[in-house]
Each structure stands twice: as structure tokens, then as C-alpha cells.
Amino acid sequence: MDAVNGRGIYYSYDADCGGEPVLQNIAVLIRKGEFTAVLGANGSGKTTLARHFNALNHLQKGQLTVNELDVGDTSRHWDLRRHVGMVFQNPENQFVSLIVEEDLAFGLKNYETPEREIPQRIKKALASVSMDGYERHSLHRLSGGQKQRIALAAVLALEPDIVIFDEATSMLDPKGRSEVMGQMKKLHCEGKTIILITHDIEEAVEAENVILMNRGNILACGTPHEVLTDRALLEQAEILPPLAVQLYYDLKERGVCLAHCPLKKDELVEELCQLN
Ligand SMILES: Nc1ncnc2c1ncn2[C@@H]1O[C@H](COP(=O)(O)OP(=O)(O)OP(=O)(O)O)[C@@H](O)[C@H]1O
Ligand SMILES: [Mg+2]
């Protein structure tokens, strides 16, 4: 089953003035339950494409279904946004209240959740991001990582099938970053479709599939091994290879050939240990 299926997608921010499209003939396929990274340099069109998945950007040209809903049908947009949650770079921009539970309740009320169900839904969402008992906490007293987890809880309270993380870790320190990455992996294990938008190649390594974007186009799709070990492709996308891949090629240039190109640091160590 498809979570996202689109083709022939073009998008221009100033279509009325005949502006250059920032998405050009995009074809995209993401299966339900997959963990997909959308990787590309700044301005390559990642956010513009992802905002189509919950109709924050309206489809101008092409076809797109998300969670089996036709994104071109504006009457389904409200429904679509309940099933496709999005977590952004800066959690502060997503809060509508000062207190954790009020913030989560806002979204639930918007989607007409029965009043009696709201406390339970908030409790469950907070537990799923390991923030149990934070209902009455002030949002401004939380750390960056905790804020991002609350932003995620607000999305999860609506019980979406697809969760999009748009550079959601880029403002966090290594601890906050690994907290949020851990949440993504947990949600993926629970069966949700995860779309991770990033220009950090080491994050993309963690995904099952990678969509590589460049200047409004999709350059390549495939497993991290297929896409992220291809140095020429990454160069074209103006992205540096993962550290392990870079080392593999550096060693090769100095006459040391590893049996396989590693993607992660532990794979690199394993390959190095095989050397005589
Ligand atoms: N609201 C907007 N109005 C006009 N142009 C925009 C707008 N948002 C993005 N763009 C342009 O669209 C192109 C794609 O931008 P987009 O934000 O989708 O890229 P991105 O890959 O998400 O970049 P980043 O890594 O910096 O977040 C860029 O040229 C950008 O300048
Ligand atoms: Mg972006």
C-alpha cells in the first residue's frame, strides 16, 4: 500500500507571474510503514515537496495521493492534515499555548475530539515521547529536545498515520538530536510511515530509503547503500558523503582497498578489522 504516490508534480511560488518552478516533474512513491529520508542541499525543494503531503502547499500541477486521499481534492484537506502530521525545525513556532496540556488540547479540540477523551489522549501522547507527567509544565522551561518532543506529542495526539520531520533535529545538541531520532525509530517500529527531511547525510543513513533531491528534481531513490555510497551522485547533489564512505574512498586513493564500502561507523570498523 502506498503512503505517498505522486507524479508530474510542478510547483512555483509565483506561478501567476510565470516564475521558475521550484519543483520540476517530481515522481515520488513512499510505501506505508516505510522510513524514508528526503535528502538535499539548501533550496533543493525538500520542504516545498513535503508541504504538498499535507496540503500546506496546494497542488498546482500533477497527481498526488497521500494515505489514499487525493491531494488535489480541497474538500479532503482537513482529513488529510489529521492523518499526516508535521514536525518543523523550530518547536517554538508550533506552540499555541504556554502550558503543555493546553497546547496538546488545542489541536485535539480543533479536530473535534470529544471533551471526555482529551485528557486520556494527552496522557498517551506524552507517554509515547517519554514526557509522562509534564501536563502542567510551562513550555518555555523545557530544553530544546524536550520542546521538540512536546511538538511531536501534539502531532501524535491526533493519531496520524504519517509523520514528517522537517529538519526537526537541526536546532538541537547531540543529546536532543539523538532523543528525537530515537522517537522516529520507535514510531517506525510501531508501524507509522516516517518521512525525515534533512540535509544531514548521517541522519539519512538511518532510513530504509533515501530520496535525493537537487534543484527541484529527484536525482535518485533507493536504499541508503545504493544512494549514499555513490560519490558522483552526491557531488551532483552538492552533498558530502557520510564519513565512512569518505574514508573508504580516501583509503582507496592511498592503495588500501576495503572489501565493501561501509555506510556507518561500525561497518567501517568491521571492514578495517578485516584488513591483514
Ligand atoms: N514561501 C516561499 N516563497 C517564495 N519562494 C520560496 C518560498 N519557500 C521556498 N521558496 C524557494 O523555493 C526553493 C525551494 O525551497 P525549499 O524551502 O523547498 O527547499 P529546502 O530543500 O527545504 O531547503 P532548506 O534545506 O534550506 O530547508 C528555494 O529556491 C526557495 O528560495
Ligand atoms: Mg526546508
Short mmCIF file of N, CA, C and O and ligand atoms in Angstrom, two decimals, residues 46-47 166-167 197, ligand 2:
data_model
loop_
_atom_site.label_atom_id
_atom_site.label_comp_id
_atom_site.label_asym_id
_atom_site.label_seq_id
_atom_site.Cartn_x
_atom_site.Cartn_y
_atom_site.Cartn_z
N LYS A 46 12.99 20.31 -0.77
CA LYS A 46 12.52 19.28 0.17
C LYS A 46 11.26 19.73 0.91
O LYS A 46 10.26 19.01 0.95
N THR A 47 11.32 20.92 1.51
CA THR A 47 10.18 21.41 2.30
C THR A 47 8.97 21.65 1.39
O THR A 47 7.84 21.29 1.73
N ASP A 166 10.58 17.78 9.45
CA ASP A 166 11.29 18.67 8.53
C ASP A 166 12.43 19.36 9.28
O ASP A 166 12.22 20.34 9.98
N GLU A 167 13.64 18.85 9.12
CA GLU A 167 14.85 19.38 9.80
C GLU A 167 14.58 19.51 11.30
O GLU A 167 15.03 20.46 11.94
N ILE A 197 13.05 14.78 6.62
CA ILE A 197 13.62 15.73 5.67
C ILE A 197 14.89 16.29 6.29
O ILE A 197 14.86 16.79 7.41
MG MG B 2 13.48 23.03 4.13
#
